[in-house]
PDB file of C-alpha atoms in Angstrom:
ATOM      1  CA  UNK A   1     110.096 131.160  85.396  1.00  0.00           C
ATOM      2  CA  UNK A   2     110.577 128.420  87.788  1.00  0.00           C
ATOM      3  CA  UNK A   3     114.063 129.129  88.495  1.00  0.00           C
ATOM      4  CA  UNK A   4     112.905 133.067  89.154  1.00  0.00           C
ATOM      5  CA  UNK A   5     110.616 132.034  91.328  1.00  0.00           C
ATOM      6  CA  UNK A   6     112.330 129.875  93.598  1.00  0.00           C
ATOM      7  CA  UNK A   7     115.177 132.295  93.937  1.00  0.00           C
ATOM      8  CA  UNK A   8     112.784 135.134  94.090  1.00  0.00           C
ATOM      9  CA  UNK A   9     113.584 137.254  91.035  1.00  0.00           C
ATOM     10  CA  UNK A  10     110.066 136.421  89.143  1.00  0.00           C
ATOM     11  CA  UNK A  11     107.752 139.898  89.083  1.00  0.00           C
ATOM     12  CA  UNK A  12     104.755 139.329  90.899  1.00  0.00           C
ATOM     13  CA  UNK A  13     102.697 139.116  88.181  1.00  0.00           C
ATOM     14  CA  UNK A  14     104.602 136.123  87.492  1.00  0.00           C
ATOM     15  CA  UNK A  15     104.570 134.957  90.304  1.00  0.00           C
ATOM     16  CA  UNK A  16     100.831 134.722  91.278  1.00  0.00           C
ATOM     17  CA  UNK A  17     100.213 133.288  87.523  1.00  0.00           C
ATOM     18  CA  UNK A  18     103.044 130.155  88.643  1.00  0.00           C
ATOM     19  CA  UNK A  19     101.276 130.307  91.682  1.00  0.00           C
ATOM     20  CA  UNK A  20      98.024 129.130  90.620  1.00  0.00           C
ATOM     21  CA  UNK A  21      99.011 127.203  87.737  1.00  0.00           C
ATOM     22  CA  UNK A  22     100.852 124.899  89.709  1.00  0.00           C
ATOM     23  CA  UNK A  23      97.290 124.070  91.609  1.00  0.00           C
ATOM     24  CA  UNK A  24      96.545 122.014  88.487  1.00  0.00           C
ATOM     25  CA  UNK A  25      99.696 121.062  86.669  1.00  0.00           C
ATOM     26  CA  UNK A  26     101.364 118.114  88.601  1.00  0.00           C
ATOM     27  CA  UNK A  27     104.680 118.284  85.844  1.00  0.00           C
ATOM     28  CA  UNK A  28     105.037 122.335  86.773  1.00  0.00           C
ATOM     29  CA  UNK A  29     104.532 121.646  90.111  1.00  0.00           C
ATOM     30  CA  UNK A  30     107.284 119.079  90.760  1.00  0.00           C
ATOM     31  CA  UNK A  31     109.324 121.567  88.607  1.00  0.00           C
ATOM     32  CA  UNK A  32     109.246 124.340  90.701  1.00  0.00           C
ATOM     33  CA  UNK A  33     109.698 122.006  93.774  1.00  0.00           C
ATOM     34  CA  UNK A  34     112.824 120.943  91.884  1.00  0.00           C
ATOM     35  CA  UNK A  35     114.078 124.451  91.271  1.00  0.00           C
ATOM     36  CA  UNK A  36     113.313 125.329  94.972  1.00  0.00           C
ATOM     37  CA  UNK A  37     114.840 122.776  96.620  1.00  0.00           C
ATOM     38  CA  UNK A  38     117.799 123.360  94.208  1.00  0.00           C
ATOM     39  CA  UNK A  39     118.268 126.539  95.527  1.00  0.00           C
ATOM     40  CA  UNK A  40     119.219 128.717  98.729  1.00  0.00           C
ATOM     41  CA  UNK A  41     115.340 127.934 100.797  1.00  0.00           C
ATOM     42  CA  UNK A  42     115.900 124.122 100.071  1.00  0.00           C
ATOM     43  CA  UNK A  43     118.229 123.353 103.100  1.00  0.00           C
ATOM     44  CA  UNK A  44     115.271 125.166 105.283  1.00  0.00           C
ATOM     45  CA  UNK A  45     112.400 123.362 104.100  1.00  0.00           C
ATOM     46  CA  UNK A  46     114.681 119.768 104.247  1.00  0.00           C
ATOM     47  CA  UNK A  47     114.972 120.941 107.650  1.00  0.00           C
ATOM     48  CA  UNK A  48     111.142 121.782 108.593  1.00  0.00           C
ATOM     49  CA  UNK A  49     110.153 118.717 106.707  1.00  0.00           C
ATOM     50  CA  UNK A  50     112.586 116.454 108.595  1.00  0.00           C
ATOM     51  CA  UNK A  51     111.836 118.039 112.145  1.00  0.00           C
ATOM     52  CA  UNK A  52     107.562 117.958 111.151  1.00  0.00           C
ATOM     53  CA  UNK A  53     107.728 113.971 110.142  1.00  0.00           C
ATOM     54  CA  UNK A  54     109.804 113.762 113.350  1.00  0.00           C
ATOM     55  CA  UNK A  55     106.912 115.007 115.484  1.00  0.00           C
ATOM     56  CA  UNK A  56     104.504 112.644 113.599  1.00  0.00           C
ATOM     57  CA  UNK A  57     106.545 109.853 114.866  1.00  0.00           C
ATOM     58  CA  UNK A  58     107.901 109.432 111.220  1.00  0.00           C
ATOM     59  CA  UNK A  59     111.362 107.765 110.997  1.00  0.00           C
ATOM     60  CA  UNK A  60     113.251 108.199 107.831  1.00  0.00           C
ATOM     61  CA  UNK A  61     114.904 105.588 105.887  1.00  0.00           C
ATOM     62  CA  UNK A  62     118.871 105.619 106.033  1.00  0.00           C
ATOM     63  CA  UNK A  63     120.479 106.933 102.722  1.00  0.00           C
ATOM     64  CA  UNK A  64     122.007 103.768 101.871  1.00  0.00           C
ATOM     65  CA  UNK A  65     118.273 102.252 101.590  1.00  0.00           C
ATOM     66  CA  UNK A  66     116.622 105.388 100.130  1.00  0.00           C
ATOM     67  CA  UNK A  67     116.866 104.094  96.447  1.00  0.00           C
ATOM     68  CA  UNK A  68     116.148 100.335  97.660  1.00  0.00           C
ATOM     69  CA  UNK A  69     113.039  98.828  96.713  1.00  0.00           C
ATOM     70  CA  UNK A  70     112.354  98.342 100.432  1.00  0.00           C
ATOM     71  CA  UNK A  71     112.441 101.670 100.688  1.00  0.00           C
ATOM     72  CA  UNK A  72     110.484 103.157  98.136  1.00  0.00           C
ATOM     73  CA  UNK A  73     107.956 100.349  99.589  1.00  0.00           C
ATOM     74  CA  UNK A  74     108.150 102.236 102.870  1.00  0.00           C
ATOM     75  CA  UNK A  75     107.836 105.412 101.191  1.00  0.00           C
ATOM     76  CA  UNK A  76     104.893 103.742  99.563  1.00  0.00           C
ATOM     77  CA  UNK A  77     103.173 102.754 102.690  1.00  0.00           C
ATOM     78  CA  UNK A  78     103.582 105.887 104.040  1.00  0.00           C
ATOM     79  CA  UNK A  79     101.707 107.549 101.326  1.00  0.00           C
ATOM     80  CA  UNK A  80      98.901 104.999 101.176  1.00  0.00           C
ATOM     81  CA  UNK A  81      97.612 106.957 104.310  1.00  0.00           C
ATOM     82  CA  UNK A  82      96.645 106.099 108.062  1.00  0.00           C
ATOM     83  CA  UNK A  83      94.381 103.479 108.086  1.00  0.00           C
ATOM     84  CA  UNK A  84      96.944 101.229 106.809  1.00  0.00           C
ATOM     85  CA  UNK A  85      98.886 102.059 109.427  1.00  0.00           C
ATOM     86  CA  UNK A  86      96.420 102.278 112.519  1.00  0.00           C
ATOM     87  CA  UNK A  87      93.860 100.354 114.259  1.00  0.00           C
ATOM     88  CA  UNK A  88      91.870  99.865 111.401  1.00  0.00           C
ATOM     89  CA  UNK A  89      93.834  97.422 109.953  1.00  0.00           C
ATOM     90  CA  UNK A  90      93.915  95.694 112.997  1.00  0.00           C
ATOM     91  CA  UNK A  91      90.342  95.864 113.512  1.00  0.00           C
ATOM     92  CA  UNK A  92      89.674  93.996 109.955  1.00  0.00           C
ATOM     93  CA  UNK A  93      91.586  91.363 111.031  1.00  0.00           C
ATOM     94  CA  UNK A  94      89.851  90.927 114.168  1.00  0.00           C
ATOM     95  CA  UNK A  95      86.210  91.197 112.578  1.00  0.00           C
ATOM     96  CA  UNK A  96      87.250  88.439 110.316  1.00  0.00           C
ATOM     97  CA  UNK A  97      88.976  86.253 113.235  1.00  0.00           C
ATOM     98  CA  UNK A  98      86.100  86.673 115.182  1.00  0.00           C
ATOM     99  CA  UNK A  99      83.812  85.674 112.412  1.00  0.00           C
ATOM    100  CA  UNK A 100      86.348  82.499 112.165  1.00  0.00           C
ATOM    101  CA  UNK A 101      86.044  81.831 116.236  1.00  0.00           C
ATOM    102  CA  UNK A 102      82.161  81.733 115.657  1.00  0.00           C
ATOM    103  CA  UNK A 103      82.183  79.581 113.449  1.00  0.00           C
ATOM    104  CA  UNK A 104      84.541  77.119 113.857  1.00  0.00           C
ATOM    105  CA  UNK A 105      84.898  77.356 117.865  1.00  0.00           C
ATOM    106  CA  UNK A 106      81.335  78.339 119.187  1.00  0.00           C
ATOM    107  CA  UNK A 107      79.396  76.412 116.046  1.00  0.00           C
ATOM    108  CA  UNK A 108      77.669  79.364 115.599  1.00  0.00           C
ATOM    109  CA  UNK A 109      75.975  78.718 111.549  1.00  0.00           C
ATOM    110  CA  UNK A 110      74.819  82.604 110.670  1.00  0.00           C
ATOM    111  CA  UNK A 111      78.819  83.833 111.770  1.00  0.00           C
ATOM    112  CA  UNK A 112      79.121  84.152 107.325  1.00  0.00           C
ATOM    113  CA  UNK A 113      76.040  86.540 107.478  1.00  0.00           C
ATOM    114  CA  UNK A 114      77.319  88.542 110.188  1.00  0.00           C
ATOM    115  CA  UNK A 115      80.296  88.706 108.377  1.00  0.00           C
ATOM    116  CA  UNK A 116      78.895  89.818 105.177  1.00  0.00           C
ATOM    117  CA  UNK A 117      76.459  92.297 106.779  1.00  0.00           C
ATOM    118  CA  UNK A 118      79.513  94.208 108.017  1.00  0.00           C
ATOM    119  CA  UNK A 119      81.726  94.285 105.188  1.00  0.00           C
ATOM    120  CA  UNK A 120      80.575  96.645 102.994  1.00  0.00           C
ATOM    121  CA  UNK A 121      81.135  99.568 106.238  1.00  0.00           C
ATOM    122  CA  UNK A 122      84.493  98.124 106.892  1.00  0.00           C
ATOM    123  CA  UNK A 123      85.810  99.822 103.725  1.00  0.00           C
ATOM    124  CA  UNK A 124      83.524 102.981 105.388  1.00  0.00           C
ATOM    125  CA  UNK A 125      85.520 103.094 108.229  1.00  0.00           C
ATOM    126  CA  UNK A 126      88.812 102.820 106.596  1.00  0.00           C
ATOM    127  CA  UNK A 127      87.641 106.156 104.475  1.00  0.00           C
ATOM    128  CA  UNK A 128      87.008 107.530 107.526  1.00  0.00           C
ATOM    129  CA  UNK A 129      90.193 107.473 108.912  1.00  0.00           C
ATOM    130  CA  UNK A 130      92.110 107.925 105.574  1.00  0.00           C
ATOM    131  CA  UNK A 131      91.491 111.455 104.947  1.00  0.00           C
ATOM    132  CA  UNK A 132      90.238 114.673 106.426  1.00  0.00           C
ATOM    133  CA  UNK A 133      90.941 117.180 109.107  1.00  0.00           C
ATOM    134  CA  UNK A 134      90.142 114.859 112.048  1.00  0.00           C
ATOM    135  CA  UNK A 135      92.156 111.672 110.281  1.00  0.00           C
ATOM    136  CA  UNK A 136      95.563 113.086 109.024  1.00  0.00           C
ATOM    137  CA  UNK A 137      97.754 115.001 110.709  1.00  0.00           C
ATOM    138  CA  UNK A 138      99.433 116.267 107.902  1.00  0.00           C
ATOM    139  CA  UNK A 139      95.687 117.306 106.600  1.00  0.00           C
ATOM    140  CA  UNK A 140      96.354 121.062 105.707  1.00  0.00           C
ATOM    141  CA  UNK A 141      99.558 120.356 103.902  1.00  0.00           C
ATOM    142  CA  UNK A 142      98.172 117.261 101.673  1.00  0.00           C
ATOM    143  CA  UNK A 143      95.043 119.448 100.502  1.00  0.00           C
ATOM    144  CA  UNK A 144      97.030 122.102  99.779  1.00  0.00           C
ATOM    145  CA  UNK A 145      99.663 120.071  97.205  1.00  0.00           C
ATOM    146  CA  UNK A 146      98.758 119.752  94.005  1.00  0.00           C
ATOM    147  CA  UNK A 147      98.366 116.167  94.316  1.00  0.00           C
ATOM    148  CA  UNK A 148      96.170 116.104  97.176  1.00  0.00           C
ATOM    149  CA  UNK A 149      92.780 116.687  97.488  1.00  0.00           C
ATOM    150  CA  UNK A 150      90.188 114.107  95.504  1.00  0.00           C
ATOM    151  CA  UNK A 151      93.389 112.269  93.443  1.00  0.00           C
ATOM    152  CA  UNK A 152      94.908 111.593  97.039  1.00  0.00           C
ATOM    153  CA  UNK A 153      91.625 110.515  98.669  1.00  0.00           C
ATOM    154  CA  UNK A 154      91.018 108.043  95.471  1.00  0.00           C
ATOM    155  CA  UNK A 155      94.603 106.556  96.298  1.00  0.00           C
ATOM    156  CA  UNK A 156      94.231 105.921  99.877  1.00  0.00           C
ATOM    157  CA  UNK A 157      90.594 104.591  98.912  1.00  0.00           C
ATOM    158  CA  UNK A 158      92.238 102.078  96.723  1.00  0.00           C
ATOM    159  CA  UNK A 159      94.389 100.973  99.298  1.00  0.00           C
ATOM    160  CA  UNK A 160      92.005 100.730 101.782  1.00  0.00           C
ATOM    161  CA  UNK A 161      90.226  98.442  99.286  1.00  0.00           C
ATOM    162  CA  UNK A 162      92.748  96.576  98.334  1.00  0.00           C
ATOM    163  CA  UNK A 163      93.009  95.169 101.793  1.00  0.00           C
ATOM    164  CA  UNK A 164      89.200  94.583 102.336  1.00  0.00           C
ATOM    165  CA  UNK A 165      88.177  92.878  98.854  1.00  0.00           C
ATOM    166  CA  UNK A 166      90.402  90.006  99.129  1.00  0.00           C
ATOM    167  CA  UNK A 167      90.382  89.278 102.948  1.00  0.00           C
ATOM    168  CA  UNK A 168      86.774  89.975 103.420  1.00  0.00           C
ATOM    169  CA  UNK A 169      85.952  87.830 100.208  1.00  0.00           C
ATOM    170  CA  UNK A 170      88.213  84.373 101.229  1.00  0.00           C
ATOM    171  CA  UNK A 171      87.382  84.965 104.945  1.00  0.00           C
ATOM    172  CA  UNK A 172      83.569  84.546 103.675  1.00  0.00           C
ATOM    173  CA  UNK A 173      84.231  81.656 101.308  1.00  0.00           C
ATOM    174  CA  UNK A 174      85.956  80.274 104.012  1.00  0.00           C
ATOM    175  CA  UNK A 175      83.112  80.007 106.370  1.00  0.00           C
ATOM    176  CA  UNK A 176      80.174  78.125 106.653  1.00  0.00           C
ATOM    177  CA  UNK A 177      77.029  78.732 104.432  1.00  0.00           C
ATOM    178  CA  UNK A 178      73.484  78.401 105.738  1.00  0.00           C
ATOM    179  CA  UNK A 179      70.950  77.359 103.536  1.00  0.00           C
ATOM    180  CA  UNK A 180      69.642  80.307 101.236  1.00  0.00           C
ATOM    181  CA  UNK A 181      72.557  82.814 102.231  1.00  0.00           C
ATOM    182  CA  UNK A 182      74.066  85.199  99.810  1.00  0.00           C
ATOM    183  CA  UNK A 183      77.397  84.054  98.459  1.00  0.00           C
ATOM    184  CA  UNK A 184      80.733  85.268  99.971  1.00  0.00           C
ATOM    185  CA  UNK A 185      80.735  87.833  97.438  1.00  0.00           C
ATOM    186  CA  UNK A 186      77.872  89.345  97.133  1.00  0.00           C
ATOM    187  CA  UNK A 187      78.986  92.098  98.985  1.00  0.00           C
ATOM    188  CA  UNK A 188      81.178  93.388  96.468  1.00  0.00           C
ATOM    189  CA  UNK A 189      78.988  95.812  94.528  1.00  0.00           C
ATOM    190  CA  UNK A 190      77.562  97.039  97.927  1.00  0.00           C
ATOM    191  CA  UNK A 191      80.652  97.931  99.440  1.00  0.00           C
ATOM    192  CA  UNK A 192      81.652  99.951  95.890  1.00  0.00           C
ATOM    193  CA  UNK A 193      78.767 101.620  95.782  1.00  0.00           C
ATOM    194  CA  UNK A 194      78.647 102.575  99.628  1.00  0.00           C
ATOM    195  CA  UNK A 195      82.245 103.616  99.806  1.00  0.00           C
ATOM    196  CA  UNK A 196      81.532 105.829  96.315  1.00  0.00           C
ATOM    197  CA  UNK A 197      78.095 107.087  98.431  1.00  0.00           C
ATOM    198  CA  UNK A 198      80.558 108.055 101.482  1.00  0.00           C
ATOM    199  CA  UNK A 199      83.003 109.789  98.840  1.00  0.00           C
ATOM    200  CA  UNK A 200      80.415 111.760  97.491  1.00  0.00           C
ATOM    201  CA  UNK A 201      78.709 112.960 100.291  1.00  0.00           C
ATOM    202  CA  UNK A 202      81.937 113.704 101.807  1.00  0.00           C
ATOM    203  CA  UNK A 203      82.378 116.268  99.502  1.00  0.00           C
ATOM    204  CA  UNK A 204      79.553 117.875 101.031  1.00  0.00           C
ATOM    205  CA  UNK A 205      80.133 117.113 104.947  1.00  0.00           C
ATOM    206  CA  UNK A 206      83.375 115.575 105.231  1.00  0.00           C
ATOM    207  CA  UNK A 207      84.814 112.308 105.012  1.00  0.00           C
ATOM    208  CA  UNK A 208      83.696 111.142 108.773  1.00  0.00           C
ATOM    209  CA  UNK A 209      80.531 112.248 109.027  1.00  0.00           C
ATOM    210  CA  UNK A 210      79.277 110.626 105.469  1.00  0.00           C
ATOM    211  CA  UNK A 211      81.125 107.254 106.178  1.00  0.00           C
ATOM    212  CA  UNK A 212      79.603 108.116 110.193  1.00  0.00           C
ATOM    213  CA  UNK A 213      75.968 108.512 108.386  1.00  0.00           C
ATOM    214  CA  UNK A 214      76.176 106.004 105.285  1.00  0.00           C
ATOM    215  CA  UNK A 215      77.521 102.976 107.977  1.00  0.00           C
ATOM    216  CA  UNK A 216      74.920 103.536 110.596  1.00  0.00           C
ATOM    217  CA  UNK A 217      72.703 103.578 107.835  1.00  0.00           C
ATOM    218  CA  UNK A 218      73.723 100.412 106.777  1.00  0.00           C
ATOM    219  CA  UNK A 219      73.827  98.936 110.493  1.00  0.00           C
ATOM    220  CA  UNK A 220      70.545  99.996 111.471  1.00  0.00           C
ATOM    221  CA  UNK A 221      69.118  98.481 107.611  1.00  0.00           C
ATOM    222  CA  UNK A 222      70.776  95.092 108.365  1.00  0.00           C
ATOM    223  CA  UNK A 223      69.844  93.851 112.428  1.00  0.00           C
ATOM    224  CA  UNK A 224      66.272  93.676 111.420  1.00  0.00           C
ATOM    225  CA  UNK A 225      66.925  90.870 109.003  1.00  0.00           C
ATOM    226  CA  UNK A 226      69.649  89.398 111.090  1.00  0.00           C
ATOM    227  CA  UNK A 227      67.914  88.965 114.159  1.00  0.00           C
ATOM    228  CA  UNK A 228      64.648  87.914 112.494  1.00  0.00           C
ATOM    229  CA  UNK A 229      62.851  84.475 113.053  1.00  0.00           C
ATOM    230  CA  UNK A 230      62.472  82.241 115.880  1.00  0.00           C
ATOM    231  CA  UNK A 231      66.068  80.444 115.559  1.00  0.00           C
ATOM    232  CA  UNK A 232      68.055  83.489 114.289  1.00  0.00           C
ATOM    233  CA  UNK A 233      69.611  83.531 117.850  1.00  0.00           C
ATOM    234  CA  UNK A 234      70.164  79.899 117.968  1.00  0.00           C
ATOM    235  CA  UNK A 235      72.814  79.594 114.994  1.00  0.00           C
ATOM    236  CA  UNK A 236      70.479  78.202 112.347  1.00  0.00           C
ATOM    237  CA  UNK A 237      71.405  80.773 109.775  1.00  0.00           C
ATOM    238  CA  UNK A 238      67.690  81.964 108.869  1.00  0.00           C
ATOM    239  CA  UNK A 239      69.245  85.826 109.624  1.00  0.00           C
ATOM    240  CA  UNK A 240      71.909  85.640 106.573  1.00  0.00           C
ATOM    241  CA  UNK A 241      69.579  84.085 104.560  1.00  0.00           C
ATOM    242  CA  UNK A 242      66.711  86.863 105.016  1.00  0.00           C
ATOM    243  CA  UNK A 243      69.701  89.352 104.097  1.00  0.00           C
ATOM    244  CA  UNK A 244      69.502  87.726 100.826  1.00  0.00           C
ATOM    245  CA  UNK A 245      67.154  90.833  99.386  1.00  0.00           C
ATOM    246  CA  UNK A 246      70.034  93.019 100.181  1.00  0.00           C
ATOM    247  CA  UNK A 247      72.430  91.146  97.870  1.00  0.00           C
ATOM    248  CA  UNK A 248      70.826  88.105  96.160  1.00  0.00           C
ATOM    249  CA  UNK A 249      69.347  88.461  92.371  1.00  0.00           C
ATOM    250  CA  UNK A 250      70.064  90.518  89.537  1.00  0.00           C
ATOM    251  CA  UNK A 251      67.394  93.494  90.474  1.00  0.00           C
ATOM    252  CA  UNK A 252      69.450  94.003  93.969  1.00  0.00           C
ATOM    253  CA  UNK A 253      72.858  93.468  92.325  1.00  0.00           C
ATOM    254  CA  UNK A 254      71.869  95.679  89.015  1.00  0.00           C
ATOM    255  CA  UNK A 255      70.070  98.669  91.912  1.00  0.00           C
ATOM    256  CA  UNK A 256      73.874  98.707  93.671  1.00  0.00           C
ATOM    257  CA  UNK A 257      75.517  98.942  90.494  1.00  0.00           C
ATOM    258  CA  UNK A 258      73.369 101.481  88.927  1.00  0.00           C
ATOM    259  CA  UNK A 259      73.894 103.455  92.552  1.00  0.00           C
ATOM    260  CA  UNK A 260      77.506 102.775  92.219  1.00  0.00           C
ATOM    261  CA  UNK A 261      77.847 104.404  89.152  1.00  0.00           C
ATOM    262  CA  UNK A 262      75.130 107.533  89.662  1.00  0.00           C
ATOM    263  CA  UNK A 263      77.867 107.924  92.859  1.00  0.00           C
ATOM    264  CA  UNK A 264      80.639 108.021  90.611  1.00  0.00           C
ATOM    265  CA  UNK A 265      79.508 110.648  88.799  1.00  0.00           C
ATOM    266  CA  UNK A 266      77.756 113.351  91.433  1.00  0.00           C
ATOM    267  CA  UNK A 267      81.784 112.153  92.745  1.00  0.00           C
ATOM    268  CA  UNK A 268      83.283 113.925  89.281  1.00  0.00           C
ATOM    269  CA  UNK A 269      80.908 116.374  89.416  1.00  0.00           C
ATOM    270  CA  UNK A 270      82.057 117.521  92.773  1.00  0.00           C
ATOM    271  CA  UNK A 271      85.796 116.826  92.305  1.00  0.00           C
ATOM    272  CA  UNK A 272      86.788 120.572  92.993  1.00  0.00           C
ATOM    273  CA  UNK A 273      85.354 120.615  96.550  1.00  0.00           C
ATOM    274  CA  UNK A 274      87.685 118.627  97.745  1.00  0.00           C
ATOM    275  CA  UNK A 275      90.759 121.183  97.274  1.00  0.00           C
ATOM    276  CA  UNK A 276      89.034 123.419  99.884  1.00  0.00           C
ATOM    277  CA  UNK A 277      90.095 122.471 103.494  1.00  0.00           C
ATOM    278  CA  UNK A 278      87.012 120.986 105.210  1.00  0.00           C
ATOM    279  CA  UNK A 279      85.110 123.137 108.067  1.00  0.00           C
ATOM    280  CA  UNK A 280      86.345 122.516 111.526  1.00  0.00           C
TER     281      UNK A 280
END
């Protein structure tokens, strides 16, 4: 039936059955790509494929370093999604230099709790700028596959935290502690569940406005306890420690965790929205 349908024999019965069974089957999807490619359309769509990356700015590997492993890395980082490749990589790496510069240039003691206070909406703002309309360029085509929608948005998630747990994690170890301040990773189960919060409201408002909502949230939740107390603007460190409610103790850490996983599942529950384009 595949081979039909890519040379256009199939009934059109047949046709709109392949059709939508390919929406869910990943192994009868790449089939029919196979068969279509294979056939008389497949030097057209090479074509409009080549010239559509070209207008992205996309460069394609040569052919001798297609089947390299440095290529099928770059392949690889090209699928991971745009934050990897934007300013918000760039901006993680500042927020933790800067945090560094505090500390270690200006003396400033509460630089670790500004640090942790922002990282669980760093991983926000790479979700933000991962997926959706007004993040990818190639938006309408990825929701469209069969492997986009929520299984693409869970892999450029990943890879979004991938970067964040381990440099946000050492870069807080690394700094240092005031006196009653949550440990360097006690943001971990905040961040989760936040980034699962912005996930599953996404699939009711999009991707940027729930990570837009869930970090100013956050932000607005945080400066109280930060700039609290007499010396907080002096460098003693008595803001990070009053943000130990937020992440200290086994009720706070057990609360995030419980939210992390009630997010997980309203997420499953509302897998299917995400293979509808998002309103404009």
């Amino acid at each position: 039936m595949a081979l039909q349908y890519a040379d256009g024999t199939a009934p059109e019965p047949d046709a709109w059955s392949l059709e939508k069974h390919v929406e869910s089957c990943t192994a009868c999807a790449v089939r029919v790509s196979a068969a279509v490619r294979a056939g008389a359309a497949g030097h057209a769509l090479a074509a409009v494929r080549t010239e559509l990356l070209a207008s992205l700015g996309h460069r394609p590997a040569p052919a001798a370093a297609a089947g390299s492993p440095l290529g099928r890395w770059a392949r690889l980082w090209w699928a991971v999604g745009p934050a990897l490749r934007g300013s918000w990589l760039v901006a993680v790496f500042l927020v933790v230099g800067g945090a560094f510069g505090l500390a270690h240039g200006a003396g400033f003691r509460g630089a670790g709790g500004l640090l942790l206070a922002v990282s669980p909406v760093l991983p926000l703002a790479g979700v933000a700028v991962s997926y959706g309309r007004h993040a990818d360029p190639l938006y309408e085509i990825t929701a469209a596959s069969p492997s986009g929608g929520l299984r693409l948005l869970l892999t450029r998630t990943a890879a979004v935290l991938a970067v964040c747990v381990p440099l946000l994690t050492a870069g807080g170890a690394l700094l240092p502690r005031a006196a009653g301040a949550p440990g360097a990773a006690a943001w971990l189960l905040p961040g989760l569940a936040l980034t699962l919060a912005a996930l599953a409201l996404g699939s009711f408002v999009g991707c940027r406005a729930a990570a837009a909502t869930l970090g100013g949230g956050w932000l607005l939740a945080v400066t109280g306890p930060l700039l609290d107390g007499p010396d907080a603007g002096a460098g003693s460190g008595s803001g990070a420690a009053a943000l130990a409610p937020y992440f200290s103790g086994s009720a706070a850490q057990g609360g995030w965790a419980a939210a992390a996983l009630a997010c997980a599942a309203l997420l499953a529950l509302r897998r299917r929205s995400f293979d509808h384009l998002e309103p404009r």
